Short mmCIF file of C-alpha atoms in Angstrom, two decimals:
data_model
loop_
_atom_site.label_atom_id
_atom_site.label_comp_id
_atom_site.label_asym_id
_atom_site.label_seq_id
_atom_site.Cartn_x
_atom_site.Cartn_y
_atom_site.Cartn_z
CA UNK A 1 58.57 -14.49 -1.03
CA UNK A 2 57.77 -12.35 1.99
CA UNK A 3 60.13 -9.59 3.09
CA UNK A 4 60.40 -9.38 6.87
CA UNK A 5 62.05 -6.25 8.21
CA UNK A 6 62.72 -5.47 11.85
CA UNK A 7 63.78 -2.56 13.97
CA UNK A 8 66.54 -3.55 16.39
CA UNK A 9 66.66 -1.75 19.75
CA UNK A 10 63.50 -2.21 21.77
CA UNK A 11 62.07 -4.60 19.19
CA UNK A 12 64.37 -7.45 18.17
CA UNK A 13 67.00 -7.47 20.92
CA UNK A 14 66.44 -9.06 24.32
CA UNK A 15 67.22 -7.63 27.76
CA UNK A 16 70.95 -8.28 27.17
CA UNK A 17 70.85 -6.08 24.03
CA UNK A 18 71.55 -9.07 21.80
CA UNK A 19 69.67 -11.70 19.79
CA UNK A 20 68.28 -14.55 21.86
CA UNK A 21 68.74 -18.14 20.71
CA UNK A 22 65.00 -18.31 20.03
CA UNK A 23 65.10 -15.21 17.83
CA UNK A 24 68.13 -16.47 15.90
CA UNK A 25 66.37 -19.82 15.31
CA UNK A 26 63.21 -18.08 14.09
CA UNK A 27 65.13 -15.84 11.66
CA UNK A 28 67.01 -18.84 10.28
CA UNK A 29 63.75 -20.77 9.87
CA UNK A 30 62.17 -17.91 7.90
CA UNK A 31 65.19 -17.66 5.63
CA UNK A 32 65.34 -21.44 5.16
CA UNK A 33 61.71 -21.30 4.02
CA UNK A 34 62.76 -18.96 1.19
CA UNK A 35 61.86 -15.60 2.68
CA UNK A 36 64.03 -12.57 3.41
CA UNK A 37 64.66 -11.08 6.85
CA UNK A 38 66.53 -7.78 7.10
CA UNK A 39 67.45 -5.36 9.86
CA UNK A 40 66.28 -1.73 9.84
CA UNK A 41 67.69 0.64 12.41
CA UNK A 42 69.15 4.03 13.20
CA UNK A 43 72.42 2.15 13.76
CA UNK A 44 75.38 2.23 11.39
CA UNK A 45 75.94 -0.70 8.97
CA UNK A 46 78.91 -2.13 10.92
CA UNK A 47 76.77 -2.49 14.04
CA UNK A 48 73.98 -4.20 12.09
CA UNK A 49 76.50 -6.55 10.50
CA UNK A 50 77.62 -7.64 13.96
CA UNK A 51 74.06 -8.70 14.77
CA UNK A 52 73.67 -10.30 11.36
CA UNK A 53 76.70 -12.51 12.02
CA UNK A 54 75.02 -13.88 15.14
CA UNK A 55 72.51 -15.54 12.82
CA UNK A 56 75.33 -17.41 11.06
CA UNK A 57 74.08 -16.60 7.59
CA UNK A 58 75.44 -14.99 4.46
CA UNK A 59 75.22 -11.17 4.33
CA UNK A 60 71.77 -9.80 3.63
CA UNK A 61 70.53 -6.33 2.64
CA UNK A 62 70.49 -3.72 5.40
CA UNK A 63 68.52 -0.55 6.10
CA UNK A 64 70.74 1.69 8.21
CA UNK A 65 70.29 5.19 9.64
CA UNK A 66 66.48 5.02 9.69
CA UNK A 67 66.35 4.57 5.93
CA UNK A 68 69.14 7.03 5.15
CA UNK A 69 71.37 4.28 3.78
CA UNK A 70 69.94 1.16 2.12
CA UNK A 71 72.48 -1.48 1.13
CA UNK A 72 72.31 -4.63 -0.96
CA UNK A 73 73.77 -7.88 0.34
CA UNK A 74 77.05 -7.11 -1.45
CA UNK A 75 77.02 -3.67 0.27
CA UNK A 76 76.48 -1.71 -2.91
CA UNK A 77 74.13 1.23 -2.37
CA UNK A 78 70.42 1.28 -3.15
CA UNK A 79 69.68 4.69 -1.60
CA UNK A 80 71.94 7.18 0.17
CA UNK A 81 70.36 10.21 1.86
CA UNK A 82 72.75 12.20 4.05
CA UNK A 83 72.22 15.35 6.10
CA UNK A 84 72.99 18.52 4.13
CA UNK A 85 76.38 19.95 5.20
CA UNK A 86 74.87 23.27 6.34
CA UNK A 87 72.42 21.42 8.55
CA UNK A 88 75.19 19.21 9.92
CA UNK A 89 77.27 22.27 10.79
CA UNK A 90 74.26 23.87 12.46
CA UNK A 91 73.83 20.75 14.60
CA UNK A 92 77.53 20.83 15.51
CA UNK A 93 77.42 24.51 16.45
CA UNK A 94 74.30 24.07 18.57
CA UNK A 95 75.80 21.10 20.44
CA UNK A 96 79.04 23.01 21.04
CA UNK A 97 77.10 26.00 22.39
CA UNK A 98 75.01 23.83 24.72
CA UNK A 99 77.87 21.61 25.84
CA UNK A 100 76.33 18.41 24.49
CA UNK A 101 78.20 15.42 23.11
CA UNK A 102 77.54 14.99 19.38
CA UNK A 103 78.58 11.93 17.41
CA UNK A 104 78.59 12.19 13.61
CA UNK A 105 78.00 9.01 11.60
CA UNK A 106 78.83 8.82 7.88
CA UNK A 107 78.63 5.37 6.34
CA UNK A 108 80.75 3.18 8.59
CA UNK A 109 82.71 6.09 10.04
CA UNK A 110 81.81 7.28 13.53
CA UNK A 111 83.28 10.63 14.59
CA UNK A 112 82.76 10.93 18.34
CA UNK A 113 82.91 14.18 20.31
CA UNK A 114 85.70 12.81 22.48
CA UNK A 115 86.68 9.93 24.79
CA UNK A 116 83.87 10.53 27.28
CA UNK A 117 81.21 8.38 28.95
CA UNK A 118 78.81 8.90 26.05
CA UNK A 119 81.31 7.48 23.58
CA UNK A 120 81.96 4.56 25.92
CA UNK A 121 78.25 3.87 26.25
CA UNK A 122 77.60 3.98 22.52
CA UNK A 123 80.56 1.70 21.81
CA UNK A 124 79.23 -0.82 24.31
CA UNK A 125 75.71 -0.74 22.87
CA UNK A 126 76.71 -0.94 19.20
CA UNK A 127 79.88 -3.06 19.53
CA UNK A 128 81.66 -0.59 17.21
CA UNK A 129 84.63 1.66 18.01
CA UNK A 130 84.77 5.32 16.90
CA UNK A 131 87.11 6.54 14.18
CA UNK A 132 90.47 8.05 15.15
CA UNK A 133 89.34 11.52 14.06
CA UNK A 134 86.96 13.35 16.39
CA UNK A 135 83.74 15.15 15.50
CA UNK A 136 85.66 18.43 15.86
CA UNK A 137 88.26 17.32 13.29
CA UNK A 138 85.53 15.98 11.01
CA UNK A 139 83.83 19.38 10.89
CA UNK A 140 86.92 21.62 10.95
CA UNK A 141 88.67 19.67 8.16
CA UNK A 142 85.74 20.12 5.77
CA UNK A 143 85.05 16.39 5.60
CA UNK A 144 81.54 17.23 6.78
CA UNK A 145 81.08 18.90 3.37
CA UNK A 146 82.61 16.20 1.16
CA UNK A 147 81.15 13.26 3.10
CA UNK A 148 78.21 14.58 5.11
CA UNK A 149 76.77 12.47 7.93
CA UNK A 150 73.79 10.17 7.74
CA UNK A 151 73.09 10.73 11.43
CA UNK A 152 74.08 12.98 14.30
CA UNK A 153 73.52 11.62 17.79
CA UNK A 154 73.43 14.29 20.49
CA UNK A 155 73.73 13.08 24.07
CA UNK A 156 73.61 14.78 27.45
CA UNK A 157 71.44 16.28 30.15
CA UNK A 158 67.72 16.01 29.19
CA UNK A 159 67.13 19.75 29.66
CA UNK A 160 69.98 20.58 27.30
CA UNK A 161 68.67 18.04 24.81
CA UNK A 162 65.30 19.81 25.03
CA UNK A 163 67.08 23.04 24.15
CA UNK A 164 68.82 21.43 21.20
CA UNK A 165 65.56 19.99 19.90
CA UNK A 166 64.00 23.46 20.05
CA UNK A 167 67.03 25.06 18.38
CA UNK A 168 66.86 22.69 15.42
CA UNK A 169 63.08 22.68 15.05
CA UNK A 170 63.13 25.46 12.47
CA UNK A 171 65.48 23.67 10.06
CA UNK A 172 63.25 22.11 7.39
CA UNK A 173 66.01 19.81 6.20
CA UNK A 174 66.29 18.03 9.53
CA UNK A 175 64.15 15.58 11.44
CA UNK A 176 64.85 14.83 15.09
CA UNK A 177 63.86 11.82 17.13
CA UNK A 178 64.12 11.44 20.91
CA UNK A 179 65.18 7.82 21.41
CA UNK A 180 65.81 8.49 25.14
CA UNK A 181 65.53 11.52 27.39
CA UNK A 182 69.29 11.93 27.08
CA UNK A 183 69.53 11.15 23.32
CA UNK A 184 68.46 13.14 20.28
CA UNK A 185 68.92 11.48 16.90
CA UNK A 186 69.19 13.90 13.99
CA UNK A 187 68.75 12.89 10.33
CA UNK A 188 67.76 14.26 6.96
CA UNK A 189 64.06 15.02 6.63
CA UNK A 190 64.27 13.46 3.17
CA UNK A 191 64.46 9.88 4.52
CA UNK A 192 62.50 7.58 6.79
CA UNK A 193 62.20 3.90 7.61
CA UNK A 194 59.13 3.81 5.39
CA UNK A 195 61.17 5.12 2.46
CA UNK A 196 63.88 2.56 3.21
CA UNK A 197 61.41 -0.31 3.29
CA UNK A 198 59.80 0.80 0.03
CA UNK A 199 63.20 1.15 -1.67
CA UNK A 200 64.41 -2.27 -0.56
CA UNK A 201 61.15 -3.97 -1.52
CA UNK A 202 61.43 -2.43 -4.98
CA UNK A 203 65.06 -3.53 -5.28
CA UNK A 204 64.14 -7.13 -4.35
CA UNK A 205 61.04 -7.17 -6.55
CA UNK A 206 58.71 -7.68 -3.59
CA UNK A 207 55.27 -6.07 -3.51
CA UNK A 208 54.94 -3.92 -0.37
CA UNK A 209 51.78 -5.91 0.37
CA UNK A 210 54.11 -8.87 0.97
CA UNK A 211 56.22 -7.09 3.57
CA UNK A 212 56.08 -7.40 7.36
CA UNK A 213 57.67 -4.74 9.56
CA UNK A 214 58.37 -5.07 13.28
CA UNK A 215 58.82 -1.96 15.44
CA UNK A 216 58.36 -0.28 18.78
CA UNK A 217 58.91 3.45 18.50
CA UNK A 218 57.91 6.71 16.83
CA UNK A 219 60.39 6.32 13.95
CA UNK A 220 58.83 2.95 13.03
CA UNK A 221 55.41 4.44 12.28
CA UNK A 222 56.45 5.53 8.77
CA UNK A 223 57.36 1.91 7.97
CA UNK A 224 54.08 0.70 9.48
CA UNK A 225 52.30 2.93 6.95
CA UNK A 226 54.13 1.21 4.07
CA UNK A 227 54.26 -2.44 5.16
CA UNK A 228 51.60 -4.96 4.25
CA UNK A 229 51.59 -6.08 7.89
CA UNK A 230 52.73 -3.79 10.70
CA UNK A 231 53.70 -5.65 13.87
CA UNK A 232 54.30 -3.78 17.11
CA UNK A 233 55.92 -5.42 20.11
CA UNK A 234 53.89 -5.15 23.33
CA UNK A 235 56.30 -2.59 24.79
CA UNK A 236 55.83 -0.18 21.87
CA UNK A 237 54.89 3.47 22.38
CA UNK A 238 51.22 4.33 21.90
CA UNK A 239 51.56 5.86 18.40
CA UNK A 240 53.22 2.64 17.18
CA UNK A 241 50.62 0.46 18.87
CA UNK A 242 47.85 2.55 17.31
CA UNK A 243 49.42 2.28 13.83
CA UNK A 244 50.08 -1.48 14.03
CA UNK A 245 47.87 -4.13 12.48
CA UNK A 246 49.18 -6.80 14.86
CA UNK A 247 50.65 -6.69 18.38
CA UNK A 248 53.06 -9.42 19.43
CA UNK A 249 54.94 -10.13 22.67
CA UNK A 250 57.32 -7.83 24.55
CA UNK A 251 60.83 -7.53 23.12
CA UNK A 252 62.19 -9.05 26.33
CA UNK A 253 59.96 -12.07 25.74
CA UNK A 254 61.06 -12.63 22.10
CA UNK A 255 57.97 -11.04 20.59
CA UNK A 256 59.39 -11.03 17.05
CA UNK A 257 60.29 -14.73 17.30
CA UNK A 258 56.80 -15.43 18.64
CA UNK A 259 55.24 -13.84 15.56
CA UNK A 260 57.62 -15.56 13.12
CA UNK A 261 56.99 -18.97 14.64
CA UNK A 262 53.24 -18.50 14.38
CA UNK A 263 53.49 -17.16 10.83
CA UNK A 264 55.54 -20.14 9.67
CA UNK A 265 53.13 -22.56 11.35
CA UNK A 266 50.25 -21.01 9.39
CA UNK A 267 52.10 -20.71 6.07
#
């Protein structure tokens, strides 16, 4: 059995931010042939499950939050690496000082800063609604200590996001990733997509040499270093292209499906 694992945004999704019919057919064909195909993203599990349902298959394992939360098909936990509460509070304080929106994600709970355009945009992209409690309530109530977040997403003016990135650079427990000029994703430095892939492969009894990982961005490079075959889509950033062993088509041209179809034809 081969374990196929794919990043979502910028890699698997088409220009409509969804799975194309061709991609769905290719994923189903791989699974019908006895292989495993899982999603690996910075997104929360509920958002990944929405994409999974488009394939019309039974639940599969998921790697959420860039490897911070690895789940079996029955949604029991393989690995769970959250941000330390002190680091989460530091991120909250810095965002409040700079006037940035900060969304806190813990498991399938999303604590948004407030009902602003950033919350609206994220809800549209992920097809998930925020929790009733805000990020402010999440932190002030102490829930940030008892159930710390797997991810903080800071959003706002690029110059303010630059300032936030600089402010958090000295915290060894955090890793930050600029997914857009206006977005800064914040996670625990103790997890990565590479760690998530390794953990899931071990759980499924698959040798990492028999894994294929698809990606496009800086946070995919750690998984490229672990996977037996690292596949970058043509639109990938240079570090991902340099780290890849194979380059497939652009994500808007179903590059992942293109690779899967060719792989199955050769198998």
